[in-house]
Amino acid sequence: KPVTENERILAERLNAMQTELLSHRMTINDQRAMILLQSEYVDSVRHQLATSEQKAAKPAGRGRLNADGMPKVLTADAFVARVKEHEAAQ
């Protein structure tokens, strides 16, 4: 317990500074948590973007040579020629 008036003033000021320091530490911890959450979100979005870009960079598949749905004789000369053109294009 402070004995003199000066000690009482210093004790009050010390308590005020400790309270302020605790408040600053809590603010810093809150900011760290926010940065961590933002970092996780950015990593997730970056991964989604990379996956999307890789998917867009891939060729659109082999394609369909018989796209009209009608039956074809697969040994017909015209169809065999289209298959060869398609394979050469890839």
Tab-separated table of C-alpha atoms in Angstrom:
chain	number	residue	atom	x	y	z
A	1	LYS	CA	0.000	0.000	0.000
A	2	PRO	CA	1.444	3.413	-0.956
A	3	VAL	CA	2.622	5.457	2.002
A	4	THR	CA	3.095	8.861	0.414
A	5	GLU	CA	1.038	10.838	-2.075
A	6	ASN	CA	3.774	10.490	-4.678
A	7	GLU	CA	3.743	6.672	-4.322
A	8	ARG	CA	-0.051	6.645	-4.710
A	9	ILE	CA	0.170	8.704	-7.932
A	10	LEU	CA	2.914	6.447	-9.294
A	11	ALA	CA	0.940	3.289	-8.401
A	12	GLU	CA	-2.160	4.626	-10.176
A	13	ARG	CA	-0.109	5.538	-13.229
A	14	LEU	CA	1.541	2.093	-13.207
A	15	ASN	CA	-1.867	0.395	-13.098
A	16	ALA	CA	-3.094	2.584	-15.962
A	17	MET	CA	-0.019	1.732	-18.062
A	18	GLN	CA	-0.404	-1.990	-17.340
A	19	THR	CA	-4.047	-1.829	-18.415
A	20	GLU	CA	-3.066	0.005	-21.598
A	21	LEU	CA	-0.311	-2.543	-22.303
A	22	LEU	CA	-2.777	-5.404	-21.863
A	23	SER	CA	-5.170	-3.688	-24.265
A	24	HIS	CA	-2.405	-3.300	-26.871
A	25	ARG	CA	-1.424	-6.959	-26.506
A	26	MET	CA	-5.026	-8.051	-27.020
A	27	THR	CA	-5.251	-5.864	-30.137
A	28	ILE	CA	-2.043	-7.393	-31.498
A	29	ASN	CA	-3.342	-10.917	-30.873
A	30	ASP	CA	-6.611	-10.066	-32.629
A	31	GLN	CA	-4.693	-8.709	-35.615
A	32	ARG	CA	-2.510	-11.829	-35.762
A	33	ALA	CA	-5.601	-14.030	-35.774
A	34	MET	CA	-7.137	-11.931	-38.558
A	35	ILE	CA	-3.939	-12.170	-40.623
A	36	LEU	CA	-3.874	-15.939	-40.141
A	37	LEU	CA	-7.476	-16.283	-41.327
A	38	GLN	CA	-6.837	-14.019	-44.315
A	39	SER	CA	-3.735	-16.017	-45.198
A	40	GLU	CA	-5.704	-19.279	-45.138
A	41	TYR	CA	-8.397	-17.718	-47.332
A	42	VAL	CA	-5.847	-16.364	-49.830
A	43	ASP	CA	-4.143	-19.773	-50.029
A	44	SER	CA	-7.499	-21.416	-50.693
A	45	VAL	CA	-8.425	-18.918	-53.421
A	46	ARG	CA	-4.940	-19.165	-54.950
A	47	HIS	CA	-5.311	-22.961	-55.108
A	48	GLN	CA	-8.747	-22.639	-56.725
A	49	LEU	CA	-7.361	-20.187	-59.279
A	50	ALA	CA	-4.410	-22.440	-60.121
A	51	THR	CA	-6.740	-25.406	-60.567
A	52	SER	CA	-9.041	-23.346	-62.770
A	53	GLU	CA	-6.128	-22.114	-64.899
A	54	GLN	CA	-4.760	-25.645	-65.283
A	55	LYS	CA	-8.183	-26.891	-66.311
A	56	ALA	CA	-8.525	-24.062	-68.845
A	57	ALA	CA	-5.054	-24.774	-70.256
A	58	LYS	CA	-5.876	-28.421	-70.953
A	59	PRO	CA	-7.192	-29.314	-74.366
A	60	ALA	CA	-10.942	-29.746	-74.402
A	61	GLY	CA	-10.688	-33.518	-74.655
A	62	ARG	CA	-10.387	-35.720	-77.667
A	63	GLY	CA	-13.464	-34.364	-79.357
A	64	ARG	CA	-16.250	-36.289	-80.984
A	65	LEU	CA	-15.922	-37.473	-84.520
A	66	ASN	CA	-19.465	-38.795	-84.640
A	67	ALA	CA	-21.204	-35.816	-83.044
A	68	ASP	CA	-24.527	-35.956	-84.883
A	69	GLY	CA	-25.670	-39.115	-83.069
A	70	MET	CA	-26.394	-41.018	-86.244
A	71	PRO	CA	-24.893	-44.485	-86.732
A	72	LYS	CA	-21.823	-44.688	-88.943
A	73	VAL	CA	-19.894	-47.504	-90.504
A	74	LEU	CA	-16.572	-47.131	-88.754
A	75	THR	CA	-14.641	-48.642	-91.619
A	76	ALA	CA	-15.947	-46.215	-94.247
A	77	ASP	CA	-13.154	-44.386	-96.047
A	78	ALA	CA	-14.507	-40.921	-95.164
A	79	PHE	CA	-14.692	-41.766	-91.451
A	80	VAL	CA	-11.205	-43.307	-91.420
A	81	ALA	CA	-9.869	-40.144	-93.086
A	82	ARG	CA	-11.551	-37.963	-90.420
A	83	VAL	CA	-10.007	-40.110	-87.666
A	84	LYS	CA	-6.552	-39.692	-89.197
A	85	GLU	CA	-7.042	-35.903	-89.495
A	86	HIS	CA	-8.226	-35.718	-85.893
A	87	GLU	CA	-5.260	-37.723	-84.584
A	88	ALA	CA	-2.831	-35.640	-86.632
A	89	ALA	CA	-4.305	-32.444	-85.168
A	90	GLN	CA	-3.525	-33.653	-81.667
